[in-house]
PDB file of C-alpha atoms in Angstrom:
ATOM      1  CA  MET V 641      84.095 127.648 102.866  1.00 44.00           C
ATOM      2  CA  GLU V 642      87.339 127.654 104.781  1.00 46.00           C
ATOM      3  CA  ILE V 643      89.510 125.146 106.580  1.00 51.00           C
ATOM      4  CA  ARG V 644      88.296 124.916 110.163  1.00 49.00           C
ATOM      5  CA  ASP V 645      91.164 125.496 112.600  1.00 46.00           C
ATOM      6  CA  MET V 646      92.853 122.423 114.012  1.00 45.00           C
ATOM      7  CA  GLU V 647      94.921 121.799 117.123  1.00 42.00           C
ATOM      8  CA  THR V 648      98.654 122.184 116.728  1.00 41.00           C
ATOM      9  CA  GLN V 649     101.148 120.011 118.531  1.00 44.00           C
ATOM     10  CA  ASN V 650     104.373 118.169 117.807  1.00 43.00           C
ATOM     11  CA  THR V 651     104.002 114.428 117.511  1.00 50.00           C
ATOM     12  CA  ASP V 652     105.494 111.308 115.928  1.00 85.00           C
ATOM     13  CA  LYS V 653     104.472 109.912 112.570  1.00 94.00           C
ATOM     14  CA  LYS V 654     100.940 108.567 112.508  1.00 97.00           C
ATOM     15  CA  LYS V 655      98.825 105.865 110.912  1.00 98.00           C
ATOM     16  CA  ILE V 656      95.998 107.565 109.034  1.00 98.00           C
ATOM     17  CA  LEU V 657      92.937 105.664 107.794  1.00 98.00           C
ATOM     18  CA  ILE V 658      90.850 107.639 105.289  1.00 98.00           C
ATOM     19  CA  ILE V 659      87.281 106.383 104.860  1.00 98.00           C
ATOM     20  CA  GLN V 660      85.849 107.534 101.539  1.00 97.00           C
ATOM     21  CA  GLY V 661      82.078 107.355 101.810  1.00 94.00           C
ATOM     22  CA  GLY V 662      80.985 107.794  98.212  1.00 87.00           C
ATOM     23  CA  GLY V 663      81.437 109.688  95.009  1.00 84.00           C
ATOM     24  CA  ARG V 664      82.786 108.748  91.598  1.00 87.00           C
ATOM     25  CA  PRO V 665      86.116 106.894  91.303  1.00 83.00           C
ATOM     26  CA  HIS V 666      87.817 110.008  89.886  1.00 87.00           C
ATOM     27  CA  GLY V 667      85.325 112.572  91.162  1.00 91.00           C
ATOM     28  CA  ASN V 668      85.742 115.610  93.384  1.00 93.00           C
ATOM     29  CA  THR V 669      85.834 113.688  96.669  1.00 94.00           C
ATOM     30  CA  ALA V 670      88.279 111.070  95.366  1.00 94.00           C
ATOM     31  CA  GLN V 671      90.614 113.817  94.165  1.00 95.00           C
ATOM     32  CA  LEU V 672      90.349 115.659  97.477  1.00 97.00           C
ATOM     33  CA  VAL V 673      91.161 112.466  99.371  1.00 97.00           C
ATOM     34  CA  ARG V 674      94.201 111.735  97.197  1.00 97.00           C
ATOM     35  CA  SER V 675      95.563 115.247  97.677  1.00 98.00           C
ATOM     36  CA  PHE V 676      95.124 115.001 101.440  1.00 98.00           C
ATOM     37  CA  ALA V 677      96.857 111.598 101.482  1.00 98.00           C
ATOM     38  CA  GLU V 678      99.749 112.901  99.385  1.00 98.00           C
ATOM     39  CA  GLY V 679     100.250 115.770 101.819  1.00 98.00           C
ATOM     40  CA  ALA V 680     100.164 113.442 104.822  1.00 98.00           C
ATOM     41  CA  GLU V 681     102.616 111.051 103.172  1.00 97.00           C
ATOM     42  CA  ALA V 682     104.926 113.983 102.399  1.00 97.00           C
ATOM     43  CA  ALA V 683     104.979 114.704 106.143  1.00 97.00           C
ATOM     44  CA  GLY V 684     106.047 111.117 106.814  1.00 97.00           C
ATOM     45  CA  HIS V 685     102.714 109.674 107.925  1.00 98.00           C
ATOM     46  CA  HIS V 686     101.375 106.331 106.685  1.00 98.00           C
ATOM     47  CA  THR V 687      98.006 106.584 104.939  1.00 98.00           C
ATOM     48  CA  GLU V 688      95.472 104.033 103.743  1.00 98.00           C
ATOM     49  CA  ILE V 689      92.338 104.883 101.754  1.00 97.00           C
ATOM     50  CA  LEU V 690      89.279 102.718 102.378  1.00 96.00           C
ATOM     51  CA  SER V 691      86.537 103.127  99.759  1.00 95.00           C
ATOM     52  CA  LEU V 692      83.052 102.210 100.923  1.00 94.00           C
ATOM     53  CA  MET V 693      82.100 101.961  97.241  1.00 92.00           C
ATOM     54  CA  LYS V 694      84.252  98.822  97.128  1.00 91.00           C
ATOM     55  CA  GLN V 695      83.792  97.538 100.690  1.00 89.00           C
ATOM     56  CA  GLU V 696      80.177  96.915 101.719  1.00 90.00           C
ATOM     57  CA  VAL V 697      79.297  98.069 105.235  1.00 95.00           C
ATOM     58  CA  LYS V 698      75.660  97.935 106.294  1.00 94.00           C
ATOM     59  CA  GLY V 699      74.048 100.091 108.972  1.00 94.00           C
ATOM     60  CA  CYS V 700      73.630  98.942 112.586  1.00 93.00           C
ATOM     61  CA  LEU V 701      70.619  96.673 113.274  1.00 93.00           C
ATOM     62  CA  GLY V 702      70.452  97.544 116.969  1.00 91.00           C
ATOM     63  CA  CYS V 703      70.294  93.829 117.884  1.00 91.00           C
ATOM     64  CA  ASN V 704      72.808  94.272 120.760  1.00 89.00           C
ATOM     65  CA  ALA V 705      74.528  90.942 120.062  1.00 88.00           C
ATOM     66  CA  CYS V 706      77.824  92.798 120.489  1.00 87.00           C
ATOM     67  CA  ARG V 707      76.817  93.604 124.073  1.00 81.00           C
ATOM     68  CA  TYR V 708      77.151  89.903 124.900  1.00 76.00           C
ATOM     69  CA  GLY V 709      80.737  89.453 123.767  1.00 75.00           C
ATOM     70  CA  LYS V 710      79.904  88.490 120.186  1.00 80.00           C
ATOM     71  CA  PRO V 711      81.233  90.099 117.002  1.00 80.00           C
ATOM     72  CA  CYS V 712      78.713  91.952 114.891  1.00 87.00           C
ATOM     73  CA  ILE V 713      76.322  89.366 113.396  1.00 89.00           C
ATOM     74  CA  GLN V 714      76.174  91.094 110.016  1.00 91.00           C
ATOM     75  CA  LYS V 715      78.029  89.345 107.217  1.00 88.00           C
ATOM     76  CA  ASP V 716      79.682  92.271 105.497  1.00 90.00           C
ATOM     77  CA  GLY V 717      83.082  93.911 105.454  1.00 90.00           C
ATOM     78  CA  PHE V 718      83.030  95.744 108.774  1.00 92.00           C
ATOM     79  CA  ASN V 719      84.402  93.057 111.104  1.00 89.00           C
ATOM     80  CA  GLU V 720      87.579  92.704 109.036  1.00 89.00           C
ATOM     81  CA  LEU V 721      88.004  96.492 109.166  1.00 93.00           C
ATOM     82  CA  VAL V 722      87.932  96.653 112.967  1.00 92.00           C
ATOM     83  CA  PRO V 723      91.707  95.964 113.337  1.00 94.00           C
ATOM     84  CA  LYS V 724      92.461  98.800 110.895  1.00 96.00           C
ATOM     85  CA  ILE V 725      90.236 101.151 112.887  1.00 95.00           C
ATOM     86  CA  LYS V 726      91.879 100.205 116.178  1.00 95.00           C
ATOM     87  CA  GLU V 727      95.415 100.499 114.774  1.00 96.00           C
ATOM     88  CA  ALA V 728      94.848 103.935 113.246  1.00 97.00           C
ATOM     89  CA  ASP V 729      95.826 107.105 115.071  1.00 98.00           C
ATOM     90  CA  LEU V 730      93.667 109.310 112.847  1.00 98.00           C
ATOM     91  CA  LEU V 731      90.375 108.482 111.135  1.00 98.00           C
ATOM     92  CA  VAL V 732      89.536 110.818 108.263  1.00 98.00           C
ATOM     93  CA  PHE V 733      85.893 110.763 107.177  1.00 98.00           C
ATOM     94  CA  ALA V 734      85.430 111.843 103.551  1.00 98.00           C
ATOM     95  CA  SER V 735      82.152 112.293 101.700  1.00 97.00           C
ATOM     96  CA  PRO V 736      80.462 114.237  98.943  1.00 95.00           C
ATOM     97  CA  MET V 737      77.447 116.281  99.995  1.00 94.00           C
ATOM     98  CA  TYR V 738      74.313 114.142  99.668  1.00 94.00           C
ATOM     99  CA  PHE V 739      71.056 115.880 100.589  1.00 94.00           C
ATOM    100  CA  TRP V 740      72.923 118.364 102.821  1.00 94.00           C
ATOM    101  CA  THR V 741      74.808 115.797 104.877  1.00 96.00           C
ATOM    102  CA  ILE V 742      77.275 112.901 104.636  1.00 97.00           C
ATOM    103  CA  SER V 743      76.537 109.889 102.450  1.00 96.00           C
ATOM    104  CA  SER V 744      74.443 106.972 103.692  1.00 96.00           C
ATOM    105  CA  ARG V 745      77.458 104.677 103.203  1.00 96.00           C
ATOM    106  CA  LEU V 746      79.573 106.740 105.574  1.00 97.00           C
ATOM    107  CA  LYS V 747      76.712 107.061 108.057  1.00 97.00           C
ATOM    108  CA  ALA V 748      76.324 103.255 108.067  1.00 96.00           C
ATOM    109  CA  PHE V 749      80.056 102.842 108.708  1.00 97.00           C
ATOM    110  CA  ILE V 750      79.882 105.218 111.678  1.00 97.00           C
ATOM    111  CA  GLU V 751      76.827 103.437 113.105  1.00 95.00           C
ATOM    112  CA  ARG V 752      78.788 100.207 113.277  1.00 95.00           C
ATOM    113  CA  PHE V 753      81.229 101.719 115.754  1.00 94.00           C
ATOM    114  CA  TYR V 754      78.597 100.634 118.263  1.00 92.00           C
ATOM    115  CA  CYS V 755      79.979  97.086 118.136  1.00 91.00           C
ATOM    116  CA  ILE V 756      83.499  98.149 119.165  1.00 90.00           C
ATOM    117  CA  ALA V 757      82.338 100.162 122.178  1.00 89.00           C
ATOM    118  CA  GLU V 758      83.124  98.944 125.683  1.00 86.00           C
ATOM    119  CA  GLU V 759      81.186  99.210 128.893  1.00 84.00           C
ATOM    120  CA  ASP V 760      81.830 102.407 130.846  1.00 83.00           C
ATOM    121  CA  PRO V 761      80.599 102.297 134.454  1.00 84.00           C
ATOM    122  CA  ALA V 762      80.928 106.079 134.815  1.00 82.00           C
ATOM    123  CA  PRO V 763      80.436 107.654 131.392  1.00 79.00           C
ATOM    124  CA  PRO V 764      80.547 111.429 130.961  1.00 77.00           C
ATOM    125  CA  LYS V 765      77.276 113.254 130.497  1.00 73.00           C
ATOM    126  CA  GLY V 766      75.595 112.377 127.228  1.00 73.00           C
ATOM    127  CA  ARG V 767      77.562 109.175 126.624  1.00 75.00           C
ATOM    128  CA  TYR V 768      76.747 105.560 127.471  1.00 81.00           C
ATOM    129  CA  GLU V 769      79.867 103.601 126.555  1.00 86.00           C
ATOM    130  CA  ARG V 770      83.593 103.940 125.923  1.00 88.00           C
ATOM    131  CA  TYR V 771      85.043 104.049 122.417  1.00 90.00           C
ATOM    132  CA  PRO V 772      88.657 103.765 121.242  1.00 90.00           C
ATOM    133  CA  VAL V 773      90.463 107.087 121.618  1.00 92.00           C
ATOM    134  CA  LYS V 774      91.203 108.399 118.134  1.00 96.00           C
ATOM    135  CA  ASP V 775      91.876 111.644 116.322  1.00 98.00           C
ATOM    136  CA  SER V 776      89.474 112.515 113.524  1.00 98.00           C
ATOM    137  CA  ALA V 777      89.052 114.881 110.591  1.00 98.00           C
ATOM    138  CA  LEU V 778      86.359 115.606 108.022  1.00 98.00           C
ATOM    139  CA  LEU V 779      86.776 116.088 104.261  1.00 98.00           C
ATOM    140  CA  MET V 780      83.762 117.061 102.155  1.00 97.00           C
ATOM    141  CA  THR V 781      82.935 118.315  98.683  1.00 96.00           C
ATOM    142  CA  ALA V 782      79.796 119.989  97.358  1.00 94.00           C
ATOM    143  CA  ALA V 783      78.573 121.690  94.221  1.00 91.00           C
ATOM    144  CA  ASP V 784      77.075 124.545  96.244  1.00 90.00           C
ATOM    145  CA  ASP V 785      79.000 127.008  98.355  1.00 90.00           C
ATOM    146  CA  PHE V 786      76.383 128.808 100.452  1.00 91.00           C
ATOM    147  CA  PHE V 787      77.156 129.869 104.019  1.00 92.00           C
ATOM    148  CA  TRP V 788      74.908 127.031 105.227  1.00 95.00           C
ATOM    149  CA  THR V 789      75.943 124.314 102.742  1.00 95.00           C
ATOM    150  CA  PHE V 790      77.851 122.140 105.223  1.00 96.00           C
ATOM    151  CA  GLU V 791      76.000 122.978 108.442  1.00 97.00           C
ATOM    152  CA  GLN V 792      74.118 119.674 108.816  1.00 97.00           C
ATOM    153  CA  ALA V 793      77.189 117.590 107.991  1.00 97.00           C
ATOM    154  CA  VAL V 794      79.391 119.544 110.387  1.00 97.00           C
ATOM    155  CA  SER V 795      76.735 119.290 113.105  1.00 97.00           C
ATOM    156  CA  TYR V 796      76.569 115.502 112.731  1.00 97.00           C
ATOM    157  CA  TYR V 797      80.360 115.196 112.761  1.00 98.00           C
ATOM    158  CA  GLN V 798      80.680 117.324 115.884  1.00 97.00           C
ATOM    159  CA  PHE V 799      77.818 115.766 117.836  1.00 95.00           C
ATOM    160  CA  ALA V 800      78.219 112.105 116.868  1.00 94.00           C
ATOM    161  CA  LEU V 801      81.972 111.702 116.437  1.00 96.00           C
ATOM    162  CA  VAL V 802      83.528 114.389 118.604  1.00 95.00           C
ATOM    163  CA  ASN V 803      81.035 114.979 121.412  1.00 92.00           C
ATOM    164  CA  TYR V 804      79.509 111.497 121.709  1.00 92.00           C
ATOM    165  CA  ILE V 805      82.139 108.983 120.593  1.00 93.00           C
ATOM    166  CA  GLY V 806      84.857 111.263 121.945  1.00 92.00           C
ATOM    167  CA  PHE V 807      87.244 111.580 119.001  1.00 96.00           C
ATOM    168  CA  HIS V 808      89.728 114.447 119.052  1.00 97.00           C
ATOM    169  CA  ASP V 809      89.011 116.776 116.140  1.00 98.00           C
ATOM    170  CA  ARG V 810      92.030 117.682 114.012  1.00 98.00           C
ATOM    171  CA  GLY V 811      90.070 119.864 111.615  1.00 97.00           C
ATOM    172  CA  MET V 812      87.704 120.009 108.655  1.00 98.00           C
ATOM    173  CA  LEU V 813      88.175 120.814 104.991  1.00 98.00           C
ATOM    174  CA  LEU V 814      84.843 121.785 103.465  1.00 98.00           C
ATOM    175  CA  ALA V 815      85.254 122.156  99.721  1.00 95.00           C
ATOM    176  CA  GLY V 816      82.275 123.972  98.263  1.00 91.00           C
ATOM    177  CA  GLY V 817      81.786 125.234  94.731  1.00 90.00           C
ATOM    178  CA  CYS V 818      83.158 122.134  93.011  1.00 90.00           C
ATOM    179  CA  GLY V 819      80.835 122.233  90.015  1.00 81.00           C
ATOM    180  CA  ASP V 820      77.478 120.973  88.825  1.00 70.00           C
ATOM    181  CA  THR V 821      76.826 117.391  89.930  1.00 67.00           C
ATOM    182  CA  ASN V 822      75.506 116.586  86.434  1.00 73.00           C
ATOM    183  CA  GLY V 823      78.791 117.478  84.762  1.00 72.00           C
ATOM    184  CA  ARG V 824      82.446 116.584  85.021  1.00 79.00           C
ATOM    185  CA  PRO V 825      84.342 117.142  88.285  1.00 81.00           C
ATOM    186  CA  GLN V 826      85.455 120.754  88.570  1.00 86.00           C
ATOM    187  CA  ILE V 827      87.533 120.662  91.740  1.00 89.00           C
ATOM    188  CA  GLU V 828      90.792 121.020  89.799  1.00 87.00           C
ATOM    189  CA  LYS V 829      89.642 124.505  88.775  1.00 89.00           C
ATOM    190  CA  THR V 830      89.430 125.576  92.421  1.00 91.00           C
ATOM    191  CA  GLY V 831      92.143 125.826  95.057  1.00 94.00           C
ATOM    192  CA  TRP V 832      90.811 122.937  97.134  1.00 95.00           C
ATOM    193  CA  LEU V 833      93.279 120.285  96.011  1.00 96.00           C
ATOM    194  CA  GLU V 834      96.213 122.446  97.079  1.00 97.00           C
ATOM    195  CA  LYS V 835      94.477 123.171 100.384  1.00 97.00           C
ATOM    196  CA  ALA V 836      93.849 119.459 100.932  1.00 98.00           C
ATOM    197  CA  TYR V 837      97.533 118.703 100.338  1.00 98.00           C
ATOM    198  CA  GLU V 838      98.546 121.327 102.894  1.00 98.00           C
ATOM    199  CA  PHE V 839      95.890 120.118 105.322  1.00 98.00           C
ATOM    200  CA  GLY V 840      97.305 116.589 105.149  1.00 98.00           C
ATOM    201  CA  LYS V 841     100.865 117.819 105.416  1.00 97.00           C
ATOM    202  CA  ARG V 842     100.113 119.989 108.466  1.00 97.00           C
ATOM    203  CA  ILE V 843      97.563 117.759 110.179  1.00 97.00           C
ATOM    204  CA  TYR V 844      99.972 117.039 113.047  1.00 96.00           C
ATOM    205  CA  GLU V 845     102.166 120.123 113.046  1.00 88.00           C
TER     206      GLU V 845
END
């Protein structure tokens, strides 16, 4: 797979929050995330990596308590992450390929954005509320590298995060062919770590 094209524009240094939605501590996805962060830091941006393997975030219950001015009723780590989300200029969603899409941990994290939405009296077609305006990017790894390997994950990212929530896509790095999931990480034998570094370095060029 290739790097999907991103917008290019000159801008100031940014706060980048990278949400790692699964994988082994030193696995393919973790290595891809670190390379991206190193590239972004080299360009002068501030990065923070949030691992959902360490921070529990449960999926949305659909109780609508947040629609009555209350914080999310769930007692997990999401509420304390809300300030980080709101302060960030760029949210980078990172996940290994699980059953042809993003991990359930990352999906749960995205679902909880519902509690930081605001009422929109005149929403655009296909949207019901207003979300914080953010840039976004997608990082993924997979053992397979078929032409369709990332299609479901990319579709979810584009429909849920870009089209519905309204984030501004800065690009995708879809790292296929990273080795058998039963063996040791193989991403260092590919060119994806170098590409991730360059992606991070050029994310706001």
